[in-house]
Coordinates of N, CA, C and O in Angstrom, one line a residue:
X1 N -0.6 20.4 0.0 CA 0.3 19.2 -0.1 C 1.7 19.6 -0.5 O 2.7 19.0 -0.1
X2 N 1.7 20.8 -1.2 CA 3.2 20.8 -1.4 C 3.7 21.7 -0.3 O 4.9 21.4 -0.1
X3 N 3.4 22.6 0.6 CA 4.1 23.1 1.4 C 4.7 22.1 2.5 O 5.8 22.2 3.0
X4 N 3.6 20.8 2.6 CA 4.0 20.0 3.6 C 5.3 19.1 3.3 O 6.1 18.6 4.1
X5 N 5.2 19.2 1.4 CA 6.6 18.3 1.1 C 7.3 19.3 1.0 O 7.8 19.4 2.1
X6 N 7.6 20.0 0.6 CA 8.9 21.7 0.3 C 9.4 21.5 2.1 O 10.6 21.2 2.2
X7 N 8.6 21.8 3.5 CA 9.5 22.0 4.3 C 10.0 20.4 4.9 O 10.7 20.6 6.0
X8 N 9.8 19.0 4.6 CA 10.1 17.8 5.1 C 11.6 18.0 3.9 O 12.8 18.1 4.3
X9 N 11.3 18.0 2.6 CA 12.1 17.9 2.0 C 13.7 19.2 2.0 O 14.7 19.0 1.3
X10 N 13.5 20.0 2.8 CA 14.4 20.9 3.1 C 15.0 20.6 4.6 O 16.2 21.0 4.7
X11 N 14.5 20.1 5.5 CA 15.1 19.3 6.4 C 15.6 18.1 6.2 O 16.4 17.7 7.1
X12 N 15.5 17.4 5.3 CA 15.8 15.8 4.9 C 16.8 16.0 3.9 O 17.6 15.1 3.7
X13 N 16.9 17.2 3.2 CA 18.0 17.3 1.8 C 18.4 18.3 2.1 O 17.9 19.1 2.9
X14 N 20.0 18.5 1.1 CA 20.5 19.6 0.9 C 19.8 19.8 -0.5 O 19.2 20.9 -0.7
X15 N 19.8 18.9 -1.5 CA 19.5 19.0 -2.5 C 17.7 18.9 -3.1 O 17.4 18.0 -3.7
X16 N 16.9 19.8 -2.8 CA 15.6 19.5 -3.0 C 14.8 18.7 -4.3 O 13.8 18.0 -4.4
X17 N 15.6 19.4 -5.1 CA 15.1 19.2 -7.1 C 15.5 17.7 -6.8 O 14.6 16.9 -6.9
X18 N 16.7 17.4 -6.5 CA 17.2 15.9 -6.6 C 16.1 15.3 -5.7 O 15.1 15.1 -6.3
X19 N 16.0 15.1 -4.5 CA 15.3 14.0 -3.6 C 13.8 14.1 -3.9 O 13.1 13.1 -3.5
X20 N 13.1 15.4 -4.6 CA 12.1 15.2 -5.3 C 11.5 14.2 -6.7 O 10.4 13.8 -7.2
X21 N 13.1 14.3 -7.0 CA 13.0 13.8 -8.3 C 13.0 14.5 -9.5 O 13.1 13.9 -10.6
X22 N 13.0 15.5 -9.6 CA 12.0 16.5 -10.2 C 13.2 17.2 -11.3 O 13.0 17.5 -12.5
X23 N 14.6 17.4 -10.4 CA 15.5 17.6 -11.9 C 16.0 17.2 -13.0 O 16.6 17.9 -13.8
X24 N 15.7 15.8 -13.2 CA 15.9 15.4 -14.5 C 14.6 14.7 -15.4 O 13.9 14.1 -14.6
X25 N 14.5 14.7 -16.0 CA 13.5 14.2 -17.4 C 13.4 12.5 -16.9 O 14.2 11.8 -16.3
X26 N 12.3 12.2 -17.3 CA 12.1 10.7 -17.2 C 12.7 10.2 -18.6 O 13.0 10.8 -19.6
X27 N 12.9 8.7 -18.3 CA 14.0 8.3 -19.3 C 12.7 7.5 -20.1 O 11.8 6.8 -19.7
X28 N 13.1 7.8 -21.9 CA 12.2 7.6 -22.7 C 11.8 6.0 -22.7 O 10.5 5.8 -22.7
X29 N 12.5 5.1 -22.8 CA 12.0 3.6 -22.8 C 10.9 3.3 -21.9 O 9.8 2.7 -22.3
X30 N 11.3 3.7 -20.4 CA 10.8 3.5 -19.3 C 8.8 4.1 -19.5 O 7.7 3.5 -19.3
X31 N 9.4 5.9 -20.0 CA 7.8 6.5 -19.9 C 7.4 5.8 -21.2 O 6.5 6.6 -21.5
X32 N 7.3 5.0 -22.2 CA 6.7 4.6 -23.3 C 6.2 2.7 -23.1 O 5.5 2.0 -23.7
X33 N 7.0 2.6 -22.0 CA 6.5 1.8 -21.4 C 5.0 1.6 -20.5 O 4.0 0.9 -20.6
X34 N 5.7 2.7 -19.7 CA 4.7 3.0 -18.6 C 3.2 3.4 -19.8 O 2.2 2.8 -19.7
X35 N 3.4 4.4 -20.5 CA 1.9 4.5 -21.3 C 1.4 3.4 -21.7 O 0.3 3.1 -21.4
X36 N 2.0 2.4 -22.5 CA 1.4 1.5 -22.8 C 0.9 0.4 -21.7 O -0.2 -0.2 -21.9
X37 N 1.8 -0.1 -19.9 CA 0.8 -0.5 -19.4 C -0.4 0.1 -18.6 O -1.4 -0.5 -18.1
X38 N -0.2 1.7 -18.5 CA -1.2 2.4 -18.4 C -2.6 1.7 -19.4 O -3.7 1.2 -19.0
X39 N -2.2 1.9 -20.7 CA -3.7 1.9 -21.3 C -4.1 0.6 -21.8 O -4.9 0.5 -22.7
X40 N -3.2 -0.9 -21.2 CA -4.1 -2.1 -21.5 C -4.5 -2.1 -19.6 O -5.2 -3.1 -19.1
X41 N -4.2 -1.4 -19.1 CA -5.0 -1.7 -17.2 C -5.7 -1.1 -17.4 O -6.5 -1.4 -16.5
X42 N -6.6 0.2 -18.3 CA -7.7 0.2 -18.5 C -8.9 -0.5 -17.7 O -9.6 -0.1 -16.8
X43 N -8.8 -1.9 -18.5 CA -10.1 -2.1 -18.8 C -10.2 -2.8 -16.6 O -10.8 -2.5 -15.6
X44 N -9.1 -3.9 -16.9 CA -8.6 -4.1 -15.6 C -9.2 -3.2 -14.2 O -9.9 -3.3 -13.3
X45 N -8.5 -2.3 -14.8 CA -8.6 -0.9 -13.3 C -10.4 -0.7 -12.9 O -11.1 -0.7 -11.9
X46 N -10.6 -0.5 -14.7 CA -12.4 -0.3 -14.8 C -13.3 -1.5 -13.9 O -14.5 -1.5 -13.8
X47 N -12.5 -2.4 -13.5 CA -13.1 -3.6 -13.2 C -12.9 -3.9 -11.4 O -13.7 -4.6 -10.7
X48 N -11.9 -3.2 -11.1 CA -11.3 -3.2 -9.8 C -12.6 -2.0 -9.2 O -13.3 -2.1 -8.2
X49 N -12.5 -0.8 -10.2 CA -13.3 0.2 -9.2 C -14.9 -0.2 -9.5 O -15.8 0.3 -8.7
X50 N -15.3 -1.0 -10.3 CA -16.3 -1.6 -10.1 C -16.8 -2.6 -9.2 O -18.0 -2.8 -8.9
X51 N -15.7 -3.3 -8.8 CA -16.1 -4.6 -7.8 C -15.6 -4.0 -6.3 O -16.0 -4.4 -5.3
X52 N -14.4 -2.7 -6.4 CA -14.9 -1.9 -4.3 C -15.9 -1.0 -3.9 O -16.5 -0.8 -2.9
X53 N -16.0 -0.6 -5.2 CA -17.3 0.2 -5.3 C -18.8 -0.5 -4.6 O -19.7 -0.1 -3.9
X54 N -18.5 -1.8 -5.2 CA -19.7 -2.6 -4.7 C -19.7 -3.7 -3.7 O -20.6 -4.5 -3.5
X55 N -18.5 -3.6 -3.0 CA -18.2 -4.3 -1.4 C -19.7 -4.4 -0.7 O -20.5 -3.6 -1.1
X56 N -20.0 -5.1 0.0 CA -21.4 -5.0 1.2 C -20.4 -5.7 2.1 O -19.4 -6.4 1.8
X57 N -20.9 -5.3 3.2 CA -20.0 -6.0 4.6 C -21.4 -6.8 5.2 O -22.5 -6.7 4.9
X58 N -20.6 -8.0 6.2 CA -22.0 -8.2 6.7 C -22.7 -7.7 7.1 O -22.5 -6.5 7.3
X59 N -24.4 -8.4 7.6 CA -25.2 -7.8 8.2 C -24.2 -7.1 9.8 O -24.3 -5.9 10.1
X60 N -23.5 -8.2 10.5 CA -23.1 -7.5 11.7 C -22.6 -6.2 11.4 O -23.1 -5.3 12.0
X61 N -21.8 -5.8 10.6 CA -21.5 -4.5 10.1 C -22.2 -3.9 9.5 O -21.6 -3.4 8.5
X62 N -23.5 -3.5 9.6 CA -24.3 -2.6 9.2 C -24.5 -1.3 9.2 O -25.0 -0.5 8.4
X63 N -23.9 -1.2 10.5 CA -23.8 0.3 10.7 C -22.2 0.9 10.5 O -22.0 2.1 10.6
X64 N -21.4 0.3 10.3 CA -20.2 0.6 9.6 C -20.3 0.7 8.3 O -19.5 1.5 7.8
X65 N -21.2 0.1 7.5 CA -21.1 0.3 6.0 C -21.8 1.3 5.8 O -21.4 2.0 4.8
X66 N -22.9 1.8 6.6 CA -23.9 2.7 6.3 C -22.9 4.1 6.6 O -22.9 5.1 5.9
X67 N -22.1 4.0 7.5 CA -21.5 5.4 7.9 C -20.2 5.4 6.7 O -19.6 6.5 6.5
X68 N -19.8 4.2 6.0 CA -18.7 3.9 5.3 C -19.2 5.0 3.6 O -18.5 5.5 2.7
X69 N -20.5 4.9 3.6 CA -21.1 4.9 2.6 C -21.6 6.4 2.7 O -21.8 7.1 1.7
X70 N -21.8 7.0 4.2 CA -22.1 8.8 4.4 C -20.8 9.3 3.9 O -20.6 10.3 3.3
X71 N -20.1 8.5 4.4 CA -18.4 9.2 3.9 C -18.4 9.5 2.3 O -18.1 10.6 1.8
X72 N -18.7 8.2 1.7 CA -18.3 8.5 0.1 C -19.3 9.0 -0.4 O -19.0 9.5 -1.5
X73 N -21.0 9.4 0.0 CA -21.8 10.5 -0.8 C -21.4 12.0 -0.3 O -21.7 13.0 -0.9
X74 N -20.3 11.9 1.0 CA -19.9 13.3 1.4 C -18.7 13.4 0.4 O -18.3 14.6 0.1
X75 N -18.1 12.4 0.0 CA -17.2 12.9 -0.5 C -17.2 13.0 -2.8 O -16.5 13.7 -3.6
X76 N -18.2 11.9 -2.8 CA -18.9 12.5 -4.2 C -19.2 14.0 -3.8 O -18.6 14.7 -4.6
X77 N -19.9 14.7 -2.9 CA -20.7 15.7 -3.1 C -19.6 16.8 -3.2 O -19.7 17.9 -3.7
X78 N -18.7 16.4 -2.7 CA -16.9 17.9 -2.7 C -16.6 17.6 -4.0 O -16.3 18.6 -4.6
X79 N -16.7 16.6 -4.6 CA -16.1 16.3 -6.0 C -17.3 17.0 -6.6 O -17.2 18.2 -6.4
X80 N -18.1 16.7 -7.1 CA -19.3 17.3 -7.8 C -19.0 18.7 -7.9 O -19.0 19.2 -9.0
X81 N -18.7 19.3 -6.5 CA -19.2 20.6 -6.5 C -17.5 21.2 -7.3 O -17.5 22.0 -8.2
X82 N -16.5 20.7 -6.8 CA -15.1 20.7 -7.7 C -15.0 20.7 -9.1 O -14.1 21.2 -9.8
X83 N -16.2 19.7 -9.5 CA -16.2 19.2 -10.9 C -17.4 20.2 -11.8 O -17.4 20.4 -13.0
X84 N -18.2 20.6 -10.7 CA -19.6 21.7 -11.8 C -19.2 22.7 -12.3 O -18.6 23.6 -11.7
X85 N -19.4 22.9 -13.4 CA -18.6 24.1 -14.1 C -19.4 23.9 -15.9 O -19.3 22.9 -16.6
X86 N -20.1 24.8 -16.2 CA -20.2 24.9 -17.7 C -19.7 25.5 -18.6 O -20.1 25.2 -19.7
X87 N -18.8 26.4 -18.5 CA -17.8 27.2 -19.2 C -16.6 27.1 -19.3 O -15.8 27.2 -18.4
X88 N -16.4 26.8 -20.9 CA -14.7 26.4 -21.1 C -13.6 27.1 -20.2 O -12.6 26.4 -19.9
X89 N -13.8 28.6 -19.8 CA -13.1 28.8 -18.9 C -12.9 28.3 -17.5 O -11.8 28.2 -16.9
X90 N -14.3 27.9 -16.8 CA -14.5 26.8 -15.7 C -13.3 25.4 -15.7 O -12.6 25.0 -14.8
X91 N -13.8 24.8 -17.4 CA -12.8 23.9 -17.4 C -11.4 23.9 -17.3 O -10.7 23.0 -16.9
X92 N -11.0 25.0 -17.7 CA -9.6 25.3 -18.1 C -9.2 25.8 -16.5 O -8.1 25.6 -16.2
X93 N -10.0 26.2 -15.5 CA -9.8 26.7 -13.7 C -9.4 25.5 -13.6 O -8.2 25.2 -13.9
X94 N -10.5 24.2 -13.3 CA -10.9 23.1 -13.0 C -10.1 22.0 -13.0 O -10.0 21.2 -12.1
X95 N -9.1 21.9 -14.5 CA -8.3 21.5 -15.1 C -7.2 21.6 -14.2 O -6.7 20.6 -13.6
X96 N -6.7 22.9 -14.2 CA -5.4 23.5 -14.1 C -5.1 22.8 -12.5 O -4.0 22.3 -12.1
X97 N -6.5 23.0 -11.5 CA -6.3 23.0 -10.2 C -6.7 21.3 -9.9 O -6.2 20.6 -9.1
X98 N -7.5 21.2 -10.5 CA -7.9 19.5 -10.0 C -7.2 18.7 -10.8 O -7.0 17.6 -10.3
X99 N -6.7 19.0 -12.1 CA -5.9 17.8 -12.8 C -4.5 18.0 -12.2 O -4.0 17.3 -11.3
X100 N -3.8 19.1 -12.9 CA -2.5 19.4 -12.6 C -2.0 19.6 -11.3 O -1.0 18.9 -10.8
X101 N -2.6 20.6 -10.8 CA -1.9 21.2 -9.1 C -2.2 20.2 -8.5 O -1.4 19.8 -7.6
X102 N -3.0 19.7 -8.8 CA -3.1 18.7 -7.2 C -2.1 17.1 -7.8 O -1.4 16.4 -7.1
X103 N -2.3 17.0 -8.9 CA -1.4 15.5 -9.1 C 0.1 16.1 -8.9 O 0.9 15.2 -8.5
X104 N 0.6 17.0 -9.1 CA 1.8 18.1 -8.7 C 1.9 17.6 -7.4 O 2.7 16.7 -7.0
X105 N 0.9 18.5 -6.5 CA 0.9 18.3 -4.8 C 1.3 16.4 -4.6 O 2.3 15.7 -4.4
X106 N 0.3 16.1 -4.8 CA 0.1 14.9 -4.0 C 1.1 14.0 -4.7 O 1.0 12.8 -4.3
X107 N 2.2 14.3 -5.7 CA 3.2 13.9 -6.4 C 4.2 13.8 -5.0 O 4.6 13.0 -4.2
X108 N 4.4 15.2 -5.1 CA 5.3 16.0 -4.7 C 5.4 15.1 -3.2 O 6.4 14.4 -2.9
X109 N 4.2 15.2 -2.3 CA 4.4 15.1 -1.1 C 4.7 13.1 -1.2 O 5.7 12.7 -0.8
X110 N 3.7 12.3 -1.7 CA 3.4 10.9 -1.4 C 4.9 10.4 -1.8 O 5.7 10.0 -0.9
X111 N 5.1 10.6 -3.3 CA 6.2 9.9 -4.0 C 7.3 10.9 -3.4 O 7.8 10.7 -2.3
X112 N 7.6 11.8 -4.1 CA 9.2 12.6 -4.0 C 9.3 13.1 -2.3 O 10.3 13.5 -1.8
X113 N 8.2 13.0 -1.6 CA 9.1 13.3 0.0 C 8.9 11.7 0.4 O 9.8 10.9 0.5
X114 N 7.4 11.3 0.7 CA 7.0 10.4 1.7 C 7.8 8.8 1.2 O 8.3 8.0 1.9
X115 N 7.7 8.8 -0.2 CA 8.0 7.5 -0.6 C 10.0 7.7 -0.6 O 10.8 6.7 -0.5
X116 N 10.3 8.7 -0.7 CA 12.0 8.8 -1.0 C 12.3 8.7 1.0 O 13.5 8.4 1.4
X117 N 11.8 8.9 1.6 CA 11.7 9.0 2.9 C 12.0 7.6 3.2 O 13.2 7.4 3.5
X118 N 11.2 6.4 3.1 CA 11.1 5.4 2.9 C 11.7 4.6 2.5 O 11.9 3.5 3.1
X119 N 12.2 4.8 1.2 CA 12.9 3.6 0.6 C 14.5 4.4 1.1 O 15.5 3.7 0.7
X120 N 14.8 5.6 1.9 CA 16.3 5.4 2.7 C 16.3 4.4 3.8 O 17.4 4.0 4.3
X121 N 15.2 4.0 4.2 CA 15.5 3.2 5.6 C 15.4 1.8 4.9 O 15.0 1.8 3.7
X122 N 15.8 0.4 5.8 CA 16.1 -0.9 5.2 C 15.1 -1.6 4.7 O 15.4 -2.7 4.1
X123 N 13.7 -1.1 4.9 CA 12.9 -1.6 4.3 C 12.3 -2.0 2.5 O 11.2 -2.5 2.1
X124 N 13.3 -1.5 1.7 CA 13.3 -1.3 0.9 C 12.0 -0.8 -0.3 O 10.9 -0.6 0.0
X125 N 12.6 -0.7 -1.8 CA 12.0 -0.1 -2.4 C 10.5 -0.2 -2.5 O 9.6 0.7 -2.5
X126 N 10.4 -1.4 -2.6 CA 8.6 -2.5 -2.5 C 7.7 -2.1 -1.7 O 6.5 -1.8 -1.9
X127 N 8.7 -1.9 -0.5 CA 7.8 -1.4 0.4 C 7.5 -0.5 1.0 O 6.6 -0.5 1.9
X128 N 8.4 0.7 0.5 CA 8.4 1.8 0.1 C 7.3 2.6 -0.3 O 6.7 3.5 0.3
X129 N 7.2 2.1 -1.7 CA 6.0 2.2 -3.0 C 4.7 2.3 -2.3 O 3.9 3.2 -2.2
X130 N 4.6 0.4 -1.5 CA 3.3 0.3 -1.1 C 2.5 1.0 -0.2 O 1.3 1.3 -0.2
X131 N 3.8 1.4 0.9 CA 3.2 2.0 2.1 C 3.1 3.1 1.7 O 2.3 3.6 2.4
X132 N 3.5 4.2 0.8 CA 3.4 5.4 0.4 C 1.4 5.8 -0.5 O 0.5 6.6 -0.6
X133 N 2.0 3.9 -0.9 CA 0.5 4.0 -2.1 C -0.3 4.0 -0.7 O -1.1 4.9 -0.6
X134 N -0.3 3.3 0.0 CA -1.6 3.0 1.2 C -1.8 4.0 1.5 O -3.0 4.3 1.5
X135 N -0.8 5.0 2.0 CA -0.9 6.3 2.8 C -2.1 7.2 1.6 O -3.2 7.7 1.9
X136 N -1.6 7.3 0.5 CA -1.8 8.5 -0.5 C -3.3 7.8 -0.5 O -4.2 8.6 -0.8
X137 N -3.7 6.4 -0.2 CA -5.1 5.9 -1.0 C -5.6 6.5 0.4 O -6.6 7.2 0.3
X138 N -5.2 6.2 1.7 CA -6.1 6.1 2.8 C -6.3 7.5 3.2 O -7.4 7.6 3.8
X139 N -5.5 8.6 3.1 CA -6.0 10.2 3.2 C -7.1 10.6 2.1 O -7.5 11.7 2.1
X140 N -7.6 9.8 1.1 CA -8.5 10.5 1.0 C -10.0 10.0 1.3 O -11.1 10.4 0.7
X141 N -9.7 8.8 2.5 CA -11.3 8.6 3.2 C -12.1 8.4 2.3 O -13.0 9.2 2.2
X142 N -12.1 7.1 1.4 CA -12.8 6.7 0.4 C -12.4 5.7 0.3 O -11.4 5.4 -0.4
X143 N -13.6 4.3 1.1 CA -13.2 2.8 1.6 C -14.1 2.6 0.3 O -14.2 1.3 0.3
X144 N -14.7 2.9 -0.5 CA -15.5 2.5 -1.7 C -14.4 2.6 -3.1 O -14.6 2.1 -4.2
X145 N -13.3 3.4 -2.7 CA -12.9 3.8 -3.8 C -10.8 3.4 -3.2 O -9.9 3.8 -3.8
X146 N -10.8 2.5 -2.1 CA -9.4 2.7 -1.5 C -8.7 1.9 -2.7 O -7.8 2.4 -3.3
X147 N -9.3 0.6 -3.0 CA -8.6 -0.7 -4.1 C -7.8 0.2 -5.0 O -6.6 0.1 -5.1
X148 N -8.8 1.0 -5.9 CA -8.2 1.1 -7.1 C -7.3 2.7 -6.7 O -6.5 2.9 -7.6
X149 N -7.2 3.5 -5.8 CA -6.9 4.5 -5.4 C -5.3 3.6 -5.4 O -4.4 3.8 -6.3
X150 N -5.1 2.8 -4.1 CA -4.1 2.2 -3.7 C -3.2 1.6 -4.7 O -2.0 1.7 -4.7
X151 N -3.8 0.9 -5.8 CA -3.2 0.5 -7.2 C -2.5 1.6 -8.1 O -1.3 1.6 -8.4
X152 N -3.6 2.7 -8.4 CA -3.2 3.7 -8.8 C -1.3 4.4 -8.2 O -0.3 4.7 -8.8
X153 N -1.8 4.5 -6.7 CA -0.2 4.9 -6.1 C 0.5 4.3 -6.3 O 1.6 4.9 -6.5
X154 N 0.4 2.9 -6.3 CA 1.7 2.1 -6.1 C 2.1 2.2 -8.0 O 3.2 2.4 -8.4
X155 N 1.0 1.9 -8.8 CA 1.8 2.2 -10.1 C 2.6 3.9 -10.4 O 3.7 4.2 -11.0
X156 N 1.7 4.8 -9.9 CA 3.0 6.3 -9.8 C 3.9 6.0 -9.0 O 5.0 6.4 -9.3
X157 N 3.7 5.3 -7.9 CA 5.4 5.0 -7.3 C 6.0 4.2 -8.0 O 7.1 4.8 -8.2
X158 N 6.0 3.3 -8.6 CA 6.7 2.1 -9.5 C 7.1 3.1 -10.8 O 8.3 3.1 -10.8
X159 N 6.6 3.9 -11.8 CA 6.5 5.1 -12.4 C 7.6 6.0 -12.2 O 8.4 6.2 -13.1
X160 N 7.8 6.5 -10.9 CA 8.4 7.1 -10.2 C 9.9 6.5 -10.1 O 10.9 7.1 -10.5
X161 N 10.0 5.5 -9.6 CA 11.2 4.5 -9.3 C 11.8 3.8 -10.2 O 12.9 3.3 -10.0
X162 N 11.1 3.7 -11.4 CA 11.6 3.6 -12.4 C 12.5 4.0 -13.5 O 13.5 3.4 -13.9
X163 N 11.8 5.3 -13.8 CA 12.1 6.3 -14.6 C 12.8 7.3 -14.3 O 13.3 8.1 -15.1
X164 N 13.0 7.3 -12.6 CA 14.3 8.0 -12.2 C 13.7 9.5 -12.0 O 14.5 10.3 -11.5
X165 N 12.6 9.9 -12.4 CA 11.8 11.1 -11.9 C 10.5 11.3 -12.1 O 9.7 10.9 -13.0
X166 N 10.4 12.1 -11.2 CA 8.9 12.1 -10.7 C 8.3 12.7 -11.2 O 7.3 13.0 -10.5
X167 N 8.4 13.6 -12.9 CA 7.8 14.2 -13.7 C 6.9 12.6 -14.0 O 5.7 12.8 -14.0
X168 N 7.2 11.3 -14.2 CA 6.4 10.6 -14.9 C 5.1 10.2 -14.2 O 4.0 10.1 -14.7
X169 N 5.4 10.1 -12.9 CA 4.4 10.1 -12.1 C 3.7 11.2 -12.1 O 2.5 10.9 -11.8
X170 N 3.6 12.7 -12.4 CA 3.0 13.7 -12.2 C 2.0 13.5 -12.7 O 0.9 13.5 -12.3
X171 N 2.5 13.1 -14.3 CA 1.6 13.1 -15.7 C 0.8 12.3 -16.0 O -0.1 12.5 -16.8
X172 N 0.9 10.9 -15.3 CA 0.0 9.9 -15.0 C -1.0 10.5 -14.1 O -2.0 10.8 -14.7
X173 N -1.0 10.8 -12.9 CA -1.3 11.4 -12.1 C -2.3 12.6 -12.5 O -3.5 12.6 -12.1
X174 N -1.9 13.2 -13.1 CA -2.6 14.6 -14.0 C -3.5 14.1 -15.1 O -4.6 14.4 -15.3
X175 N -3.0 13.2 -15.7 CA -3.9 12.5 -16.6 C -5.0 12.0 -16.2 O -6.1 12.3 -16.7
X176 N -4.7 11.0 -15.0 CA -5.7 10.4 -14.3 C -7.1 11.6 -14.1 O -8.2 11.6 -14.6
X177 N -6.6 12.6 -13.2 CA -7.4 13.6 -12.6 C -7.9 14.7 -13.7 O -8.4 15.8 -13.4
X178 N -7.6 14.3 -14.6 CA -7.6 15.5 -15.9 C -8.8 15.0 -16.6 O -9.7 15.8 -17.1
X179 N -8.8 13.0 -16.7 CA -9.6 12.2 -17.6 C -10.9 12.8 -16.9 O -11.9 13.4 -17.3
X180 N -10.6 12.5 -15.4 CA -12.1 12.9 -14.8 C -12.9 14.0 -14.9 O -14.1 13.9 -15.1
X181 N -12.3 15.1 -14.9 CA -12.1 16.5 -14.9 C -13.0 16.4 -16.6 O -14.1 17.0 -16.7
X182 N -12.7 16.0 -17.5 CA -13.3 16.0 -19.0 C -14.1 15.6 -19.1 O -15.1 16.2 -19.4
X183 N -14.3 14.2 -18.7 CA -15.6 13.5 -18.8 C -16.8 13.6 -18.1 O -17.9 13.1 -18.4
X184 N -16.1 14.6 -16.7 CA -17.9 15.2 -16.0 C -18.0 16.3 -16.8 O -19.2 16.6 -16.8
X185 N -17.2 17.2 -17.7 CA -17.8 18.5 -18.2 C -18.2 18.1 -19.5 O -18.8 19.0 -20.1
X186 N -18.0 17.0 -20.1 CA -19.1 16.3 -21.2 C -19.9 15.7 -21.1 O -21.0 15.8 -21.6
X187 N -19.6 14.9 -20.2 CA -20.7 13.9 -19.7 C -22.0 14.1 -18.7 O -23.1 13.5 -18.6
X188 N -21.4 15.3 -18.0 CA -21.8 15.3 -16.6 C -21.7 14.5 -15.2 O -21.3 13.4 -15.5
X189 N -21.9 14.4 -14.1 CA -21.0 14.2 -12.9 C -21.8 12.9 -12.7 O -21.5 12.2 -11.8

């Protein structure tokens, strides 16, 4: 994901660090905001991935849900195998590559290319955000998991556009993928 933003973003900018976002510090009000409505949507978010999780389509679509549903045990089973690890140093691989690098990547590419991409043309910021969140929810082919995926983006874009850089989005982002990352190597998957 980041090679794909590094060469969009070198054709689109002179300035790369700027149109990523990425040169200046997020501004403190903003990110102490942003944590706090991070952790009362908690319980909220817990509730969203509970009720797409449990969508049924009609009977006429039966064989759409059934293949809808091969998709998300193919794609639990890449996570699983991502997430199995019993050794703190496993964690600390696991961590580094599934929490950070990748909320990094998919930072980099959704928000600081795809969404700054976006909000230059007249359609503005709003919808900017959204269609960036649609995009970032719908690449990863998880109609059980799109709701809260899509929420998720559009709050790191809103994050992002806020705070004036896209370090706040990362960290959300890394957090997010970091929480999961801890609680399968405690919990298990």
């Amino acid at each position: 994901m980041i090679l794909p933003a590094l060469i969009t973003a070198l054709f689109a900018s002179r300035n790369v660090l700027a149109m990523f976002g990425i040169a200046s510090a997020p501004k403190l009000k903003i990110s102490l905001l942003a944590v706090i409505l991070w952790i009362v949507s908690i319980p909220a978010m817990n509730w969203v991935v509970e009720w797409n999780s449990g969508i049924a389509l009609p009977d006429s679509m039966h064989s759409l849900e059934v293949w809808l549903r091969s998709l998300e045990d193919q794609a639990a089973a890449v996570t699983n195998s991502l997430l199995d690890n019993n050794s703190v140093m496993g964690l600390v691989v696991t961590l580094l590559t599934v929490g950070v690098l990748t909320g990094f990547g998919e930072e980099l590419l959704f928000r600081g290319t795809l969404q700054r991409l976006l909000q230059s043309k007249p359609m503005g910021i709003h919808a900017a955000i959204w269609i960036s969140a649609f995009m970032f929810s719908f690449i990863h082919v998880q109609f059980y998991g799109f709701v809260p995926r899509l929420l998720l983006g559009a709050f790191f874009g809103y994050a992002f556009y806020w705070s004036g850089s896209l370090w706040l989005a990362v960290f959300f982002h890394a957090l997010n993928n970091s929480t999961v990352v801890i609680a399968s190597y405690f919990c298990g998957s």
